[in-house]
Coordinates of C-alpha atoms and ligand atoms in Angstrom, one line a residue:
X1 CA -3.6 20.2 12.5
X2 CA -1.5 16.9 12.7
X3 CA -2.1 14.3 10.6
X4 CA -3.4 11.3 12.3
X5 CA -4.2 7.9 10.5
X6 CA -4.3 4.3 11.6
X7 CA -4.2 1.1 9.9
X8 CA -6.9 -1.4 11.6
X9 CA -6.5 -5.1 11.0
X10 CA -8.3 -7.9 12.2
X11 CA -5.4 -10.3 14.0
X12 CA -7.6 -13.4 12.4
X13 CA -5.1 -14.0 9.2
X14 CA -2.0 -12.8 7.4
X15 CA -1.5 -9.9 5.8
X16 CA -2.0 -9.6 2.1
X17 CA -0.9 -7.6 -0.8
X18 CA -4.6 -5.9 -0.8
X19 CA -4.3 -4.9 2.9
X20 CA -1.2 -4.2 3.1
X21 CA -1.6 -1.4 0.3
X22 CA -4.1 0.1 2.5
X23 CA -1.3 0.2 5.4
X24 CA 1.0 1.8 2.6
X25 CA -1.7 4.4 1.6
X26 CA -1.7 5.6 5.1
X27 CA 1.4 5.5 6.6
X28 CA 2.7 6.9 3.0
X29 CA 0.2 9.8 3.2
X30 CA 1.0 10.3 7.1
X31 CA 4.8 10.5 5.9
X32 CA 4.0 13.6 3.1
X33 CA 2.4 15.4 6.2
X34 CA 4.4 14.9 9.0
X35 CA 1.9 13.2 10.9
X36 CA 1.6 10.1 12.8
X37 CA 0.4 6.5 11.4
X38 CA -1.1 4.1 14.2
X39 CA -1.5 0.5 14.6
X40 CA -5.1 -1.0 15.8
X41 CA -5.5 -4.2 16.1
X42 CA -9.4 -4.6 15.4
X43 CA -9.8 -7.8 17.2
X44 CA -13.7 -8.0 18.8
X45 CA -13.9 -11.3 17.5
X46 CA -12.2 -13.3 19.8
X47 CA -12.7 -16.2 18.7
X48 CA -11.1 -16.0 15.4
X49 CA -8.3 -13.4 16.5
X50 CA -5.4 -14.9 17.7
X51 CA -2.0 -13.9 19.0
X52 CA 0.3 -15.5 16.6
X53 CA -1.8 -13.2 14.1
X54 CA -1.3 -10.1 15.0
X55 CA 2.5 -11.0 15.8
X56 CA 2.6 -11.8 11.7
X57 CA 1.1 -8.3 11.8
X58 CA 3.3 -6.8 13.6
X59 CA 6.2 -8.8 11.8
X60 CA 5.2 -7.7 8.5
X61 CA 4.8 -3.9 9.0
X62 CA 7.8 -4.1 10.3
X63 CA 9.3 -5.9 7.7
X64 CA 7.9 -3.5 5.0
X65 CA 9.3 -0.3 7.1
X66 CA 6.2 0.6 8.0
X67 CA 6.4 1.8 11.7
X68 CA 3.7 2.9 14.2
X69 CA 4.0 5.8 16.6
X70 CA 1.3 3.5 19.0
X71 CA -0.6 0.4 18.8
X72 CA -3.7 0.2 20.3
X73 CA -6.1 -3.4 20.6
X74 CA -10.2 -2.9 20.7
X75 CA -10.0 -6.0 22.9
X76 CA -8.8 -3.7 26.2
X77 CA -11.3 -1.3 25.6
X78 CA -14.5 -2.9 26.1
X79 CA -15.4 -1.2 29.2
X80 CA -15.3 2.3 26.9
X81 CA -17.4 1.2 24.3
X82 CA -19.8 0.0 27.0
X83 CA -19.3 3.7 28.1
X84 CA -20.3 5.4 24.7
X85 CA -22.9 2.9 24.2
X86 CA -25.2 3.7 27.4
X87 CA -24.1 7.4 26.2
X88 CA -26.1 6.4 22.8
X89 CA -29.3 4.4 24.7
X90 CA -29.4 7.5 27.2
X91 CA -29.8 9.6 24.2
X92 CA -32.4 7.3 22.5
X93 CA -30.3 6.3 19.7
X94 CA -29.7 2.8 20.5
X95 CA -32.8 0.7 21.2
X96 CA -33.2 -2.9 22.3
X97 CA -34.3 -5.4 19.6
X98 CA -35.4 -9.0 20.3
X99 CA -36.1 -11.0 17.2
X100 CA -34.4 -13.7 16.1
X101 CA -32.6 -14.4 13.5
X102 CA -35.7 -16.8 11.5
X103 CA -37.6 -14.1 12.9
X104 CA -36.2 -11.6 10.9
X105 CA -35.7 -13.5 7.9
X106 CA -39.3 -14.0 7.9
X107 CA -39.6 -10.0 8.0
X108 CA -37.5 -9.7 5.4
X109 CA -39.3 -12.2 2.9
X110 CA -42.8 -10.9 3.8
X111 CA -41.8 -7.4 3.0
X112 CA -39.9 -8.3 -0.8
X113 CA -43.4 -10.2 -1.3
X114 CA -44.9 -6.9 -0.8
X115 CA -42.3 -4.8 -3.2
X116 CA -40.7 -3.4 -0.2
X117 CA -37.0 -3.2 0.5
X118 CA -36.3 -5.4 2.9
X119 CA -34.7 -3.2 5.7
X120 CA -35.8 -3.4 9.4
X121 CA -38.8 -2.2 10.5
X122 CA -37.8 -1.0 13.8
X123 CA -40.4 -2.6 15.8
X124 CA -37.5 -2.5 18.8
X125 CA -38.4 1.3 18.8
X126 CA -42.0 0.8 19.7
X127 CA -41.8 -2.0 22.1
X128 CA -43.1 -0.8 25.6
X129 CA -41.3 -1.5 29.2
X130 CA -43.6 -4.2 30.0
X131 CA -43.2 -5.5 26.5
X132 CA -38.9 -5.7 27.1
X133 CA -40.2 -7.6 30.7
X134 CA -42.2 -10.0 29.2
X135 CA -40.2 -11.0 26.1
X136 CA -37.0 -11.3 28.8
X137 CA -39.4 -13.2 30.8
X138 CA -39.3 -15.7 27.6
X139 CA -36.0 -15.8 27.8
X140 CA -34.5 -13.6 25.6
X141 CA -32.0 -11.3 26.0
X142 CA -31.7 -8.0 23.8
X143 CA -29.1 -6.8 20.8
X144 CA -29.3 -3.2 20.2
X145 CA -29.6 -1.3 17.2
X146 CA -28.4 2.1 16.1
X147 CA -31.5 4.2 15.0
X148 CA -30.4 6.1 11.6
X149 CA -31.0 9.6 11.8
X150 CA -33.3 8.7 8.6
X151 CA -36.7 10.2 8.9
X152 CA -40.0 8.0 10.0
X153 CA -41.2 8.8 6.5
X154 CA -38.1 7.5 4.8
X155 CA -39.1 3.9 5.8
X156 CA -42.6 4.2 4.8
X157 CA -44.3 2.7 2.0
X158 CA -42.6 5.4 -0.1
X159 CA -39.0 5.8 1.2
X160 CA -37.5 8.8 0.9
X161 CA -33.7 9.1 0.3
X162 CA -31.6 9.8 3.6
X163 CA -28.6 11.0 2.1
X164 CA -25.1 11.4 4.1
X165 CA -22.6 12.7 1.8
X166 CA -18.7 13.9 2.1
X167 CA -16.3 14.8 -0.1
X168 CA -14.0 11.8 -0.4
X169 CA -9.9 12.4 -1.1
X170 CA -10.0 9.8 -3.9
X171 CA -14.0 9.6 -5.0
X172 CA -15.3 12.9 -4.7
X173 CA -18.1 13.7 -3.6
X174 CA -19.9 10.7 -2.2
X175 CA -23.6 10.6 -0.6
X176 CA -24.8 7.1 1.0
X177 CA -28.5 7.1 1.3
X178 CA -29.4 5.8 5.1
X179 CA -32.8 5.9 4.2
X180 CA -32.4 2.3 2.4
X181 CA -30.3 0.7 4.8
X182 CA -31.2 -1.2 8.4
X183 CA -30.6 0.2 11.6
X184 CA -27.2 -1.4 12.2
X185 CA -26.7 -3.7 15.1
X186 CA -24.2 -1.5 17.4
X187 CA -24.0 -4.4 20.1
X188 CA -25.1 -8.2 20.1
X189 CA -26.8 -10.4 22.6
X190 CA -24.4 -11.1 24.2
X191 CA -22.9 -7.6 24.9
X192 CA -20.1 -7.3 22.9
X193 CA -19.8 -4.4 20.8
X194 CA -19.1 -4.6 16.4
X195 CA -16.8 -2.7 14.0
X196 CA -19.2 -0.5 13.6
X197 CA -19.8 1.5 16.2
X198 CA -15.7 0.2 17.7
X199 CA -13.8 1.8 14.8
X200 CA -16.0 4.9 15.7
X201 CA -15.3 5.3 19.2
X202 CA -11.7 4.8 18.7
X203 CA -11.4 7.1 16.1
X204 CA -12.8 9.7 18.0
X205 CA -10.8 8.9 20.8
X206 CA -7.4 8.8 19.1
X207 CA -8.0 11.7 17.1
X208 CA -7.8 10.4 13.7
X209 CA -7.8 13.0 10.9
X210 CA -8.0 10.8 8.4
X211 CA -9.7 7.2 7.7
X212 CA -8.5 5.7 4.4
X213 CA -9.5 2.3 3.7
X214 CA -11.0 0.4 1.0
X215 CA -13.9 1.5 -1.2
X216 CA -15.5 -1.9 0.2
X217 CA -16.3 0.4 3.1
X218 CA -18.4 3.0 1.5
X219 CA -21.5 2.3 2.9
X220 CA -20.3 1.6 6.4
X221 CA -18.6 5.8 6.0
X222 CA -22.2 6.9 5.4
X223 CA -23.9 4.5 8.4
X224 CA -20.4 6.1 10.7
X225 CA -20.8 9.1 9.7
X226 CA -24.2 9.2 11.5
X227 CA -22.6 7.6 14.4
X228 CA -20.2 10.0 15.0
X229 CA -22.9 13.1 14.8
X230 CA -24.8 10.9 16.8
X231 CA -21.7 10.9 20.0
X232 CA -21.3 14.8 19.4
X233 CA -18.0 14.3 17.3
X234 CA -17.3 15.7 13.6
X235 CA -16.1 13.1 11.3
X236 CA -13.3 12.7 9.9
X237 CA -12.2 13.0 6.2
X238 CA -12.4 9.9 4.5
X239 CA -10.7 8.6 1.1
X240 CA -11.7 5.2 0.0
X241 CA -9.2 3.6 -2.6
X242 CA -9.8 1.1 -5.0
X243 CA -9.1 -2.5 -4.4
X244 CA -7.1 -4.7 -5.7
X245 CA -7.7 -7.6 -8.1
X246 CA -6.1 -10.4 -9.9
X247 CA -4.3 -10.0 -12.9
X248 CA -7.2 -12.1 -15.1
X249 CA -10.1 -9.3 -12.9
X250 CA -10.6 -12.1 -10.5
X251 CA -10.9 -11.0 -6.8
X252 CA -7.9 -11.5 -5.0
X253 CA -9.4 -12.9 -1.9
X254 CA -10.0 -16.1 -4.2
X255 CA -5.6 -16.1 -3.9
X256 CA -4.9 -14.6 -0.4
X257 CA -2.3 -17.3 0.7
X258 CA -0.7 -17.7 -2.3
X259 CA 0.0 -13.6 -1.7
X260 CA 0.2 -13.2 1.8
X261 CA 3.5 -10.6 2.6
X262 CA 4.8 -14.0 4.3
X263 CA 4.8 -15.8 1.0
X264 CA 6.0 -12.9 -1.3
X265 CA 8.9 -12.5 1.7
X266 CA 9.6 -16.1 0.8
X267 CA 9.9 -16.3 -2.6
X268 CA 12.5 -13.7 -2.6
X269 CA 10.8 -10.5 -3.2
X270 CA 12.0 -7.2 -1.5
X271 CA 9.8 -4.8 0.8
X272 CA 11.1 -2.0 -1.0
X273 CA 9.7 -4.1 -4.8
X274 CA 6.2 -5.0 -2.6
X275 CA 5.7 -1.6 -1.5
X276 CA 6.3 0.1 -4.2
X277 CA 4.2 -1.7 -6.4
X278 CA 1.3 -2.2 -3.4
X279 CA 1.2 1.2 -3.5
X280 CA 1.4 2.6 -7.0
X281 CA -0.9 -0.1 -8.7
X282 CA -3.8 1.7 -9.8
X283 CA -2.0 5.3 -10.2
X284 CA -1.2 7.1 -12.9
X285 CA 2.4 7.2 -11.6
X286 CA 4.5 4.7 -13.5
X287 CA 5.1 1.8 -11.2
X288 CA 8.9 2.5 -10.9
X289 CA 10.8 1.3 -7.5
X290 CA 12.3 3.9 -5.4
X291 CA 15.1 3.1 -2.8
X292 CA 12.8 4.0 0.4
X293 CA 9.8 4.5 1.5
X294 CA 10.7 8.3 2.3
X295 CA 10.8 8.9 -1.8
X296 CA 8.0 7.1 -2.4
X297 CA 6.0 8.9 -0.3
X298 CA 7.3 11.9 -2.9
X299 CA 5.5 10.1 -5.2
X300 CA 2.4 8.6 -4.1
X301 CA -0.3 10.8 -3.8
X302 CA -3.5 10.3 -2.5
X303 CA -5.9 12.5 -4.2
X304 CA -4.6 10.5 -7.5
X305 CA -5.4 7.2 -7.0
X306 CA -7.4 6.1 -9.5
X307 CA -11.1 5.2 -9.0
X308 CA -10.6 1.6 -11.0
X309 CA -9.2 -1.1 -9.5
X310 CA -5.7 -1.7 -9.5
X311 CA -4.4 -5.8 -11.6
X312 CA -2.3 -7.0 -9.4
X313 CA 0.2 -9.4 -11.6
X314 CA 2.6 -11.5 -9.7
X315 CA 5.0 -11.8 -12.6
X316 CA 5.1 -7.7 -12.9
X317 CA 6.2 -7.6 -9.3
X318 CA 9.4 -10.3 -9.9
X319 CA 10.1 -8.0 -12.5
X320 CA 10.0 -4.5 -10.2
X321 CA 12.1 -7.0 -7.7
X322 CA 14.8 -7.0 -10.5
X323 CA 15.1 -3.8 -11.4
X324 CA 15.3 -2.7 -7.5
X325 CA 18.1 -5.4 -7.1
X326 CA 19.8 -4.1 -10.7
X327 CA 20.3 -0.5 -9.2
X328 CA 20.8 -2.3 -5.2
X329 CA 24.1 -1.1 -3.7
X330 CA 26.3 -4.2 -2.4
X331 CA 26.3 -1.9 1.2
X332 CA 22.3 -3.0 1.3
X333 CA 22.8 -7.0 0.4
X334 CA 26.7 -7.0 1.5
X335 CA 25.4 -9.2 5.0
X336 CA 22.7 -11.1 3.5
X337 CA 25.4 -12.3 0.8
X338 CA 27.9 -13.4 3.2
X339 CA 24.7 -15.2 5.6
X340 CA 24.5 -17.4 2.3
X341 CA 28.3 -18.0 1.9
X342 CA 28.9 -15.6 -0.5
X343 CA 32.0 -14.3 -1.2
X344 CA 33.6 -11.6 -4.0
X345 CA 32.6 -8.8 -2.5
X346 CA 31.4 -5.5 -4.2
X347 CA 32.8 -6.5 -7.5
X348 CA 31.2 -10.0 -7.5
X349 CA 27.5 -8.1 -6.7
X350 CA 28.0 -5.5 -9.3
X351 CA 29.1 -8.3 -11.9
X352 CA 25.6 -10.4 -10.9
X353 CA 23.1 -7.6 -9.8
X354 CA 21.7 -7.2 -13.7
X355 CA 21.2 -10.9 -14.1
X356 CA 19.0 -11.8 -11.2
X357 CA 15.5 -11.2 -10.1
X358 CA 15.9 -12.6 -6.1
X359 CA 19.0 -11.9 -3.9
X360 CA 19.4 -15.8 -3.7
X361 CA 20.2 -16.5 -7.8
X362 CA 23.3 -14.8 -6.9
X363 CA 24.1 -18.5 -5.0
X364 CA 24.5 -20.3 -9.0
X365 CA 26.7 -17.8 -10.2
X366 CA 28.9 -17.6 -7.0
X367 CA 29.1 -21.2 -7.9
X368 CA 30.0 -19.8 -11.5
X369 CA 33.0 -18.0 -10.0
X370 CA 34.7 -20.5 -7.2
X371 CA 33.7 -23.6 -9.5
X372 CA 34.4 -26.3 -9.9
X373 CA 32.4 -26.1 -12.9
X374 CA 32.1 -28.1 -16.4
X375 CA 32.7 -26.3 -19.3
X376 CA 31.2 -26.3 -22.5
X377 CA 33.3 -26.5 -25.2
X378 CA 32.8 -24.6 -28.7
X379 CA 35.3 -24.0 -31.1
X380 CA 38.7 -25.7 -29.6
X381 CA 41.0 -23.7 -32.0
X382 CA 39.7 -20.5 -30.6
X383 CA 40.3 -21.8 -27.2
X384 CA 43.6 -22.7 -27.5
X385 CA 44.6 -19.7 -28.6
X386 CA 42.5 -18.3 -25.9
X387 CA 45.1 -20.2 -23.6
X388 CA 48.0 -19.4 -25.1
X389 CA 46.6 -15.4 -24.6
X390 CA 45.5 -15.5 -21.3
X391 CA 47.7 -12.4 -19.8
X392 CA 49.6 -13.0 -16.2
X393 CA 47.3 -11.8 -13.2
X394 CA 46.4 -8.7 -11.7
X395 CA 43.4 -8.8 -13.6
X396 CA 40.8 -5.7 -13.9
X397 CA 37.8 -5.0 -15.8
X398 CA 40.2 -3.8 -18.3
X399 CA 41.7 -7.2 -19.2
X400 CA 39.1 -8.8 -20.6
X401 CA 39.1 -6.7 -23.2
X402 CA 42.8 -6.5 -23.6
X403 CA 43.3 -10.3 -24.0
X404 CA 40.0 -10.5 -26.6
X405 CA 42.0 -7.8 -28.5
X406 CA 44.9 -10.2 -28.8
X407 CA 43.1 -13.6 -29.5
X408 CA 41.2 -11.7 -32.5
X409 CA 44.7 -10.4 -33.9
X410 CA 46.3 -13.8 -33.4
X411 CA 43.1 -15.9 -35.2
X412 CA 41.1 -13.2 -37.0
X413 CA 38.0 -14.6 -34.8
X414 CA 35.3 -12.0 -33.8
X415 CA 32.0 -10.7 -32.3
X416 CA 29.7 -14.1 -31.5
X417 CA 32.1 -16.3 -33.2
X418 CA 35.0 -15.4 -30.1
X419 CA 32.6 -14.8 -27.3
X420 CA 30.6 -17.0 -27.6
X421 CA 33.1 -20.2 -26.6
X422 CA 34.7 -17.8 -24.2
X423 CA 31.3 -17.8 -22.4
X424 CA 30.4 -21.9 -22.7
X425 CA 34.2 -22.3 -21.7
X426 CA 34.5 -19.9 -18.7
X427 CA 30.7 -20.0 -17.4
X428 CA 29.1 -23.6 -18.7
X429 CA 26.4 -20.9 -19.5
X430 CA 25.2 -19.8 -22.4
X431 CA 24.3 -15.9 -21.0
X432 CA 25.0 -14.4 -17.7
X433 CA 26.5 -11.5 -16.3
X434 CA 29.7 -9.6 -18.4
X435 CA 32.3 -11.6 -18.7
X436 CA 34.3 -8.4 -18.2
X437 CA 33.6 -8.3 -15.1
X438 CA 33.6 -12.0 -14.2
X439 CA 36.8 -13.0 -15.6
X440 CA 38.9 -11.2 -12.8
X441 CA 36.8 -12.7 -10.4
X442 CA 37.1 -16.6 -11.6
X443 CA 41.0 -15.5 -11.4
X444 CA 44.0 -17.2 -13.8
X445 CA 44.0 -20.7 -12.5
X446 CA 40.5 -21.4 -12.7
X447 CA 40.1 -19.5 -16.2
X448 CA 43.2 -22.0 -17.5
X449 CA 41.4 -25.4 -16.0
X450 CA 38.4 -24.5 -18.1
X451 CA 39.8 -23.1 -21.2
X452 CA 41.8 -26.7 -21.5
X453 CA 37.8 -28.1 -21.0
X454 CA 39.1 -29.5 -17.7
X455 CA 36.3 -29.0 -14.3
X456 CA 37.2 -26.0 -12.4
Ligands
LIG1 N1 -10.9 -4.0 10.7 C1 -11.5 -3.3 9.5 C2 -11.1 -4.0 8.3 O1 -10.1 -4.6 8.2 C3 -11.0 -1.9 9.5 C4 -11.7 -1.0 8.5 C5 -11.4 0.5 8.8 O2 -10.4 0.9 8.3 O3 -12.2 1.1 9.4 O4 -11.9 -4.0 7.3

């Protein structure tokens, strides 16, 4: 059997850390099986889904690495899920309901004042054709609701668990009991069809082996789960991973812009840093960041995702974004660096890689290097024998140490006490990157300019 999974946003906002870890989960999982990972645009609701949306979709998958093997949008199949819903209403599983909305609150209140939970009564099931003619007469027009497979008796005055259950890739086994829960509305009055019942017809109809998504979704699995029975297909497995929250337990839909993919992109942060940590929050698996997604799939395993929700901590994943740029070969930045006027080539990225948490703090210290800069000045006597030291050029990460050997023989100056105004001198820093490895870069002239304390 092929492996076959989709991711399925709504187009009506940007990507966020939280969905975007259930795009990782699949495509990652689809990756250690050799299957395929598809794109669906769930986008019913036209009125909030728009175009420029699902392009910031598209444009962050693709950012992230995450490619899709087909894309498919609910919005050009309507005339299918009008198909599979006469199939339900032919088979007396979806029935015409006519209440209104104060109607049914009214319902609802009545029945808690009675100590009953308040779940619909399914008075759509018993109404009578002349009853549908007459209350169309009035004006209304139906929605139509999915009847549960629940029992009569489950809705009595005693209900009487339903139970679905399945046995979940992450959770275990899970059971959702029907019997408590409304017959959902599969279509509304004005004929278009929901999530609900959509998601099921197109999962069935691309093939999907697998549905993970996010615990948040529990309940609908037990309500699809019927659905699908009910159209004569078998379900798919289902694996419902935690979600995400802030770093203080907050939700993090209280922060979605501030961590939408387009913002992290912004600020610097890597797809390799965001996926990495997306997708290993909440795992036994120490976050670490691997170079590609094709190794982290080695190490991301469904089945161990843990059941508690993952703390998602801004300031963890700047970190992660340093240590993937400290270990970053200068072939993966080599054209960004030069896009921002960067210079020095490998040497210059494997002097500053262990210093910076974004590709763009490299800028200040290429500034470091080509000057001019103002030096500090510490210690003069130690500089000027500095000076007098300084060996003629080709320099190499050997002569750093070779002309600090000769200073300290020459003035008896060590350790913090000859570094130390070396640094403030040749930087105007007081830490950065080795000076081994800088000095050959700033080069003899410059390195003379700011020993003497002059800009350069
Ligand atoms: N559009 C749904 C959502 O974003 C998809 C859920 C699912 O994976 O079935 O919540």
């Amino acid at each position: 059997m092929t492996v076959i999974v989709r991711f399925a946003p709504s187009p009506t906002g940007r990507l966020h850390i939280g969905n975007i870890r259930t795009a990782l989960l699949n495509w990652l999982y689809a990756a250690r099986h050799g299957g395929q990972f598809l794109l669906r645009l769930d986008d019913t609701d036209r009125e909030r889904s728009t175009e420029a949306f699902a392009d910031g979709i598209r444009d962050d998958l693709a950012w992230l690495g995450l490619t899709w093997v087909r894309e498919e949008r609910q919005s050009d199949r309507m005339g299918r899920y009008g198909d599979m819903a006469d199939r339900l209403r032919a088979s007396g599983r979806l029935y015409a309901c006519y209440e209104t909305e104060d109607e049914l609150q009214r319902k609802r209140a009545r029945q808690r004042a009675r100590g009953l939970p308040p779940i619909y009564d399914r008075s759509g099931l018993r109404l009578s054709a002349d009853d549908r003619v007459r209350l169309e007469a009035e004006g209304r027009r139906p929605h139509w609701r999915f009847r549960l497979s629940n029992t009569e008796a489950a809705r009595g005055d005693q209900p009487m668990p339903t139970l679905v259950d399945w046995v979940d890739l992450i959770r275990s086994d899970q059971s959702v009991d029907i019997g408590s829960l409304s017959d959902p509305v599969l279509v509304r009055e004005d004929g278009t069809p929901l999530y609900t019942f959509t998601s099921v017809v197109d999962d069935i109809d691309f093939g999907i082996t697998h549905v993970i998504r996010g615990e948040d979704h529990v309940t609908n699995t037990g309500v699809q789960v019927d659905i699908f029975e009910a159209l004569g297909a078998a379900p798919p497995r289902f694996a419902h991973h935690s979600l995400l929250v802030a770093a203080d337990g907050q939700a993090l839909s209280k922060r979605l812009g501030a961590l939408s993919i387009q913002s992290l992109r912004d600020d610097g942060i890597e797809p390799m840093a965001v996926a990495c940590h997306a997708a290993l929050l909440g795992t036994p698996e120490a976050i670490a960041v691997y170079p590609d997604l094709a190794t982290l799939a080695e190490h991301c395993e469904l089945e161990r995702v843990s059941r508690s929700p993952g703390r998602f901590d801004i300031a963890e994943l700047r970190a992660l974004n340093g240590k993937y740029l400290h270990q970053l070969p200068f072939a993966a930045v080599s054209e960004r660096l030069a896009a921002m006027g960067i210079g020095g080539g490998e040497a210059f990225w494997l002097a500053v890689r262990g210093n910076i948490l974004r590709v763009e703090d490299a800028k200040p210290w290429w500034k470091v290097v080509v000057g001019p800069i103002q030096p500090l000045i510490e210690a003069p006597d130690v500089l000027i024998a500095a000076l007098d030291a300084l060996p003629a050029e080709p320099y190499d990460d050997t002569t750093f140490a070779a002309w600090t050997a000769t200073i300290r023989a020459q003035t008896g100056v060590k350790g913090r006490a000859l570094f130390h105004p070396l640094r403030l001198a040749l930087t105007g820093q007081e830490a950065g990157p080795e000076l081994k490895a800088l000095l050959p870069l700033i080069g003899r002239a410059r390195a003379m300019e700011r020993l003497a304390g002059r800009a350069g």
